[in-house]
CSV table of C-alpha atoms and ligand atoms in Angstrom, one decimal:
chain,number,residue,atom,x,y,z
A,1,UNK,CA,0.0,0.1,0.1
A,2,UNK,CA,1.2,3.5,-0.8
A,3,UNK,CA,2.2,5.8,1.8
A,4,UNK,CA,0.9,8.9,-0.2
A,5,UNK,CA,-0.4,11.3,2.3
A,6,UNK,CA,-3.9,13.0,1.2
A,7,UNK,CA,-3.6,16.1,3.6
A,8,UNK,CA,-0.2,17.7,2.8
A,9,UNK,CA,-0.3,18.0,-0.9
A,10,UNK,CA,-3.5,19.6,-2.2
A,11,UNK,CA,-4.3,19.2,-5.9
A,12,UNK,CA,-2.8,22.0,-7.8
A,13,UNK,CA,-4.6,23.7,-10.8
A,14,UNK,CA,-3.7,22.7,-14.3
A,15,UNK,CA,-0.2,21.9,-13.4
A,16,UNK,CA,1.3,18.3,-13.5
A,17,UNK,CA,2.2,17.3,-10.0
A,18,UNK,CA,3.8,14.1,-8.9
A,19,UNK,CA,2.5,12.3,-5.8
A,20,UNK,CA,4.8,13.1,-2.9
A,21,UNK,CA,5.2,9.5,-2.1
A,22,UNK,CA,8.1,7.6,-0.8
A,23,UNK,CA,6.8,4.4,-2.4
A,24,UNK,CA,9.7,2.2,-3.5
A,25,UNK,CA,7.5,-0.8,-4.7
A,26,UNK,CA,7.9,-1.9,-8.2
A,27,UNK,CA,5.7,-0.5,-10.9
A,28,UNK,CA,3.0,-2.8,-12.1
A,29,UNK,CA,2.0,-0.6,-15.0
A,30,UNK,CA,4.6,1.9,-16.3
A,31,UNK,CA,3.3,4.0,-19.4
A,32,UNK,CA,5.7,6.5,-20.4
A,33,UNK,CA,5.2,9.2,-23.1
A,34,UNK,CA,2.3,7.4,-24.4
A,35,UNK,CA,0.5,8.6,-27.6
A,36,UNK,CA,-2.5,6.9,-29.5
A,37,UNK,CA,-4.8,7.9,-32.0
A,38,UNK,CA,-8.2,6.4,-32.7
A,39,UNK,CA,-8.7,6.9,-36.5
A,40,UNK,CA,-7.2,10.3,-37.3
A,41,UNK,CA,-8.0,11.7,-33.8
A,42,UNK,CA,-4.9,11.9,-31.4
A,43,UNK,CA,-6.4,10.8,-28.2
A,44,UNK,CA,-3.5,10.2,-25.8
A,45,UNK,CA,-0.8,12.8,-26.2
A,46,UNK,CA,2.4,11.9,-24.2
A,47,UNK,CA,0.7,10.3,-20.9
A,48,UNK,CA,2.8,9.2,-18.0
A,49,UNK,CA,1.2,6.8,-15.7
A,50,UNK,CA,2.9,4.6,-13.3
A,51,UNK,CA,0.9,2.6,-10.8
A,52,UNK,CA,3.0,0.6,-8.3
A,53,UNK,CA,2.3,-2.6,-6.5
A,54,UNK,CA,-0.6,-2.4,-4.0
A,55,UNK,CA,-1.7,1.1,-5.1
A,56,UNK,CA,-5.2,1.9,-5.9
A,57,UNK,CA,-5.2,4.7,-8.5
A,58,UNK,CA,-8.3,6.5,-9.9
A,59,UNK,CA,-8.0,7.7,-13.3
A,60,UNK,CA,-10.1,10.8,-13.8
A,61,UNK,CA,-11.2,13.5,-16.4
A,62,UNK,CA,-13.7,14.9,-18.3
A,63,UNK,CA,-15.8,13.1,-21.2
A,64,UNK,CA,-13.6,12.4,-24.0
A,65,UNK,CA,-10.4,13.2,-22.2
A,66,UNK,CA,-8.8,9.8,-23.3
A,67,UNK,CA,-9.3,7.6,-19.8
A,68,UNK,CA,-11.0,4.5,-21.6
A,69,UNK,CA,-8.4,4.9,-24.3
A,70,UNK,CA,-5.5,4.7,-21.7
A,71,UNK,CA,-6.8,1.9,-19.9
A,72,UNK,CA,-7.6,0.0,-23.5
A,73,UNK,CA,-4.0,0.7,-24.5
A,74,UNK,CA,-2.7,-0.7,-21.2
A,75,UNK,CA,-4.7,-4.0,-21.7
A,76,UNK,CA,-3.4,-4.1,-25.7
A,77,UNK,CA,-6.8,-3.0,-27.3
A,78,UNK,CA,-5.4,0.4,-28.5
A,79,UNK,CA,-1.8,0.3,-29.9
A,80,UNK,CA,0.3,3.2,-28.9
A,81,UNK,CA,1.7,5.2,-31.8
A,82,UNK,CA,4.6,6.2,-29.6
A,83,UNK,CA,6.0,5.8,-25.8
A,84,UNK,CA,6.6,2.9,-23.8
A,85,UNK,CA,4.4,0.4,-21.7
A,86,UNK,CA,5.7,-2.2,-19.4
A,87,UNK,CA,3.4,-4.6,-17.2
A,88,UNK,CA,4.8,-6.1,-14.1
A,89,UNK,CA,8.4,-4.7,-15.4
A,90,UNK,CA,8.0,-6.6,-18.8
A,91,UNK,CA,7.9,-4.5,-22.2
A,92,UNK,CA,4.5,-4.9,-23.5
A,93,UNK,CA,5.5,-6.7,-26.7
A,94,UNK,CA,6.8,-9.5,-24.5
A,95,UNK,CA,4.1,-9.6,-21.8
A,96,UNK,CA,2.2,-12.9,-21.8
A,97,UNK,CA,1.2,-13.3,-18.2
A,98,UNK,CA,-2.5,-12.3,-18.8
A,99,UNK,CA,-3.7,-14.4,-16.1
A,100,UNK,CA,-2.3,-11.7,-13.5
A,101,UNK,CA,-4.4,-9.1,-15.0
A,102,UNK,CA,-8.4,-8.6,-14.5
A,103,UNK,CA,-10.0,-6.0,-16.7
A,104,UNK,CA,-13.7,-4.7,-16.8
A,105,UNK,CA,-14.4,-2.8,-19.7
A,106,UNK,CA,-16.7,0.0,-19.9
A,107,UNK,CA,-20.4,-0.6,-20.2
A,108,UNK,CA,-20.7,-3.7,-22.1
A,109,UNK,CA,-23.0,-6.4,-21.8
A,110,UNK,CA,-21.9,-9.7,-20.4
A,111,UNK,CA,-23.2,-12.0,-23.1
A,112,UNK,CA,-23.3,-9.9,-26.4
A,113,UNK,CA,-26.3,-11.7,-27.5
A,114,UNK,CA,-25.0,-15.1,-26.8
A,115,UNK,CA,-27.0,-17.5,-24.4
A,116,UNK,CA,-24.8,-17.7,-21.5
A,117,UNK,CA,-25.6,-18.5,-17.7
A,118,UNK,CA,-24.0,-16.2,-15.0
A,119,UNK,CA,-21.7,-19.4,-14.2
A,120,UNK,CA,-20.5,-19.4,-17.7
A,121,UNK,CA,-19.6,-15.9,-18.1
A,122,UNK,CA,-17.9,-15.7,-14.7
A,123,UNK,CA,-16.0,-18.8,-15.5
A,124,UNK,CA,-14.6,-17.3,-18.5
A,125,UNK,CA,-12.7,-15.2,-16.0
A,126,UNK,CA,-10.9,-18.1,-14.8
A,127,UNK,CA,-9.7,-19.7,-18.2
A,128,UNK,CA,-6.3,-17.9,-18.2
A,129,UNK,CA,-5.7,-19.9,-15.0
A,130,UNK,CA,-6.7,-23.2,-16.1
A,131,UNK,CA,-4.6,-22.8,-19.5
A,132,UNK,CA,-8.2,-23.3,-21.1
A,133,UNK,CA,-8.4,-26.7,-19.6
A,134,UNK,CA,-11.5,-27.9,-17.5
A,135,UNK,CA,-12.3,-26.1,-14.4
A,136,UNK,CA,-11.2,-27.9,-11.4
A,137,UNK,CA,-12.9,-27.8,-8.0
A,138,UNK,CA,-10.7,-24.7,-7.0
A,139,UNK,CA,-11.6,-23.0,-10.0
A,140,UNK,CA,-15.5,-23.6,-9.5
A,141,UNK,CA,-14.9,-22.3,-5.7
A,142,UNK,CA,-13.2,-19.0,-7.1
A,143,UNK,CA,-16.3,-18.5,-9.5
A,144,UNK,CA,-18.6,-18.8,-6.6
A,145,UNK,CA,-16.4,-16.8,-4.4
A,146,UNK,CA,-16.1,-13.9,-6.9
A,147,UNK,CA,-20.2,-14.0,-7.5
A,148,UNK,CA,-20.4,-13.7,-3.5
A,149,UNK,CA,-18.2,-10.7,-3.5
A,150,UNK,CA,-20.6,-8.9,-5.8
A,151,UNK,CA,-23.8,-10.3,-4.1
A,152,UNK,CA,-24.8,-12.4,-7.0
A,153,UNK,CA,-24.3,-15.8,-6.0
A,154,UNK,CA,-27.8,-16.5,-5.9
A,155,UNK,CA,-28.0,-16.1,-9.7
A,156,UNK,CA,-25.5,-18.5,-10.8
A,157,UNK,CA,-27.8,-20.5,-13.0
A,158,UNK,CA,-29.7,-17.4,-14.6
A,159,UNK,CA,-29.3,-16.7,-18.3
A,160,UNK,CA,-27.4,-13.2,-18.1
A,161,UNK,CA,-30.1,-11.9,-20.5
A,162,UNK,CA,-32.4,-12.1,-17.6
A,163,UNK,CA,-30.3,-9.5,-15.5
A,164,UNK,CA,-30.7,-5.6,-15.2
A,165,UNK,CA,-27.9,-3.5,-16.4
A,166,UNK,CA,-26.6,-3.0,-12.9
A,167,UNK,CA,-26.6,-6.8,-12.4
A,168,UNK,CA,-24.7,-7.3,-15.5
A,169,UNK,CA,-22.0,-4.9,-14.5
A,170,UNK,CA,-21.6,-6.9,-11.3
A,171,UNK,CA,-21.3,-10.2,-13.2
A,172,UNK,CA,-18.5,-8.7,-15.5
A,173,UNK,CA,-16.7,-7.5,-12.1
A,174,UNK,CA,-17.1,-11.0,-10.9
A,175,UNK,CA,-15.8,-12.4,-14.1
A,176,UNK,CA,-12.5,-10.1,-13.3
A,177,UNK,CA,-12.3,-11.2,-9.8
A,178,UNK,CA,-12.6,-15.0,-10.6
A,179,UNK,CA,-8.9,-15.2,-12.0
A,180,UNK,CA,-7.9,-13.6,-8.5
A,181,UNK,CA,-5.8,-11.1,-10.6
A,182,UNK,CA,-2.7,-9.3,-9.0
A,183,UNK,CA,-3.7,-6.2,-11.3
A,184,UNK,CA,-7.3,-5.3,-11.7
A,185,UNK,CA,-8.3,-2.5,-14.1
A,186,UNK,CA,-11.8,-1.2,-14.1
A,187,UNK,CA,-13.4,1.4,-16.4
A,188,UNK,CA,-16.2,2.9,-14.7
A,189,UNK,CA,-17.1,0.0,-12.5
A,190,UNK,CA,-19.9,1.9,-10.9
A,191,UNK,CA,-21.7,2.8,-14.0
A,192,UNK,CA,-25.3,2.0,-13.8
A,193,UNK,CA,-25.1,0.4,-10.3
A,194,UNK,CA,-27.5,1.4,-7.8
A,195,UNK,CA,-26.2,3.0,-4.6
A,196,UNK,CA,-26.6,-0.2,-2.5
A,197,UNK,CA,-24.8,-2.4,-4.9
A,198,UNK,CA,-22.0,0.3,-5.1
A,199,UNK,CA,-21.5,-0.3,-1.5
A,200,UNK,CA,-21.1,-4.0,-2.3
A,201,UNK,CA,-18.7,-3.4,-4.9
A,202,UNK,CA,-16.7,-1.1,-2.6
A,203,UNK,CA,-16.5,-3.9,-0.3
A,204,UNK,CA,-15.4,-6.4,-3.0
A,205,UNK,CA,-12.6,-3.9,-4.0
A,206,UNK,CA,-11.7,-3.7,-0.5
A,207,UNK,CA,-11.2,-7.3,-0.1
A,208,UNK,CA,-9.1,-7.2,-3.4
A,209,UNK,CA,-7.0,-4.5,-1.8
A,210,UNK,CA,-6.6,-6.4,1.4
A,211,UNK,CA,-5.1,-9.4,-0.5
A,212,UNK,CA,-2.5,-7.0,-2.1
A,213,UNK,CA,-4.0,-6.5,-5.4
A,214,UNK,CA,-2.9,-3.4,-7.5
A,215,UNK,CA,-6.0,-1.4,-8.8
A,216,UNK,CA,-6.6,0.9,-11.6
A,217,UNK,CA,-10.1,2.5,-11.9
A,218,UNK,CA,-11.5,4.9,-14.4
A,219,UNK,CA,-13.9,6.9,-12.3
A,220,UNK,CA,-16.3,9.8,-13.0
A,221,UNK,CA,-16.6,10.3,-9.2
A,222,UNK,CA,-15.2,8.7,-6.2
A,223,UNK,CA,-18.3,8.0,-4.4
A,224,UNK,CA,-18.0,4.9,-2.0
A,225,UNK,CA,-14.6,4.2,-3.4
A,226,UNK,CA,-13.1,7.4,-2.2
A,227,UNK,CA,-11.6,5.9,1.2
A,228,UNK,CA,-9.7,3.4,-1.0
A,229,UNK,CA,-7.9,5.7,-3.3
A,230,UNK,CA,-4.4,6.4,-3.0
A,231,UNK,CA,-3.8,8.7,-5.9
A,232,UNK,CA,-5.7,10.4,-8.6
A,233,UNK,CA,-4.5,10.9,-12.1
A,234,UNK,CA,-6.5,13.3,-14.1
A,235,UNK,CA,-6.5,13.5,-17.9
A,236,UNK,CA,-7.2,16.6,-19.9
A,237,UNK,CA,-7.3,16.4,-23.7
A,238,UNK,CA,-5.1,13.2,-23.5
A,239,UNK,CA,-2.5,14.8,-21.2
A,240,UNK,CA,-2.1,14.2,-17.5
A,241,UNK,CA,-2.9,17.6,-15.7
A,242,UNK,CA,-2.7,16.2,-12.1
A,243,UNK,CA,-1.0,13.2,-10.5
A,244,UNK,CA,-1.3,13.3,-6.5
A,245,UNK,CA,-3.7,12.9,-3.8
A,246,UNK,CA,-7.5,12.8,-4.5
A,247,UNK,CA,-9.3,15.6,-2.8
A,248,UNK,CA,-11.0,14.7,0.4
A,249,UNK,CA,-14.7,14.1,0.5
A,250,UNK,CA,-15.5,16.5,-2.5
A,251,UNK,CA,-14.5,13.8,-5.2
A,252,UNK,CA,-13.5,14.5,-8.5
A,253,UNK,CA,-15.6,17.7,-8.9
A,254,UNK,CA,-13.2,19.7,-7.3
A,255,UNK,CA,-10.2,18.6,-9.5
A,256,UNK,CA,-8.8,20.8,-12.1
A,257,UNK,CA,-10.3,20.1,-15.4
A,258,UNK,CA,-13.4,18.5,-14.3
A,259,UNK,CA,-16.1,19.1,-16.8
A,260,UNK,CA,-17.7,15.8,-16.8
A,261,UNK,CA,-21.2,15.0,-18.2
A,262,UNK,CA,-22.6,12.4,-15.9
A,263,UNK,CA,-23.8,9.5,-18.3
A,264,UNK,CA,-26.5,8.2,-16.2
A,265,UNK,CA,-28.5,11.2,-15.8
A,266,UNK,CA,-31.9,10.8,-17.4
A,267,UNK,CA,-32.3,12.3,-20.8
A,268,UNK,CA,-34.2,15.4,-19.7
A,269,UNK,CA,-31.7,16.1,-16.9
A,270,UNK,CA,-29.2,19.1,-17.4
A,271,UNK,CA,-25.6,17.8,-17.9
A,272,UNK,CA,-23.6,18.7,-14.7
A,273,UNK,CA,-20.7,20.8,-15.8
A,274,UNK,CA,-18.6,22.8,-13.4
A,275,UNK,CA,-17.1,25.1,-16.2
A,276,UNK,CA,-13.6,24.6,-14.8
A,277,UNK,CA,-12.3,24.1,-18.3
A,278,UNK,CA,-13.5,27.2,-19.7
B,301,ATP,N1,-13.5,4.5,-32.5
B,301,ATP,C1,-13.2,5.9,-32.3
B,301,ATP,N2,-12.8,6.6,-33.3
B,301,ATP,C2,-12.4,8.0,-33.2
B,301,ATP,N3,-12.5,8.7,-32.2
B,301,ATP,C3,-13.0,7.8,-31.0
B,301,ATP,C4,-13.4,6.6,-31.1
B,301,ATP,N4,-13.6,6.3,-29.7
B,301,ATP,C5,-13.5,7.3,-28.9
B,301,ATP,N5,-13.1,8.2,-29.8
B,301,ATP,C6,-12.8,9.6,-29.2
B,301,ATP,O1,-11.5,9.6,-28.5
B,301,ATP,C7,-11.6,10.6,-27.3
B,301,ATP,C8,-11.4,9.9,-26.1
B,301,ATP,O2,-12.3,8.9,-25.9
B,301,ATP,P1,-12.4,7.9,-24.4
B,301,ATP,O3,-13.3,7.1,-24.7
B,301,ATP,O4,-11.0,7.6,-24.3
B,301,ATP,O5,-12.6,9.2,-23.4
B,301,ATP,P2,-13.1,9.0,-22.0
B,301,ATP,O6,-12.2,10.0,-21.0
B,301,ATP,O7,-12.9,7.6,-21.4
B,301,ATP,O8,-14.7,9.6,-21.9
B,301,ATP,P3,-15.9,9.3,-21.1
B,301,ATP,O9,-15.8,9.6,-19.8
B,301,ATP,O10,-17.0,9.6,-21.9
B,301,ATP,O11,-15.9,7.7,-21.1
B,301,ATP,C9,-12.9,11.2,-27.4
B,301,ATP,O12,-12.9,12.3,-28.0
B,301,ATP,C10,-13.8,10.1,-28.4
B,301,ATP,O13,-15.0,10.9,-29.0
């Protein structure tokens, strides 16, 4: 766990600040000078992001600032046009130990139209550990444990099509947890999840942190996860504008560059903008 202090180093406006941490643990994610484009649009423009073993880091920023693209580049879904990426100290092109990584993508459905039960979807998160062989007893137990962590163990045999959006999300989180990964990367894990379930997920994440997992979370507000977050990295237009302690209590809304339209407000709701970008 990092020793970052939240009280001595307040976030600074529009300057890149580095966390004043004495952390000497090895980097699990080391992204240096990373640039990436989607189509012809430059989306990451020289991003530096280091996450050390046992840290819980929140990646924040306005809609479109590049948060999802950053985590998708870390899991190899978006190629870097320049810069370097190392996972667990291994250059990305040589990294093969994907069983060490759990990834929850942003707002996807669990089945994608393919009929599958909750058990099947979550078991898929265990496959990298079984080397695609049959699930053994320990694997099946890990699947049940992961579902218990997200409060969905009673839905094991249900088709995922019969789940609500928030329940889908919890199943996807269970899928990532089933592999008992050392590094957990989650893109807006609380999206579409009701408040009571958010507490369940916060508890699940706490359990991961307690067993020493390293966590990178894309969030639009810290919410119930706030007490778990060691460090916040804020992106603006594909660049890091803050790297340091998250602000206390007020969450992301106090951070420089926050101008995030909340995706889950009803269609008639006014977008919430703080105007700090303008
Ligand atoms: N397939 C694509 N082709 C071209 N541009 C894209 C594509 N996908 C995303 N973009 C653009 O890339 C930019 C960064 O998108 P990204 O999804 O990384 O942002 P984000 O910070 O995760 O946003 P949000 O908070 O809305 O999820 C946006 O301007 C977006 O419009």
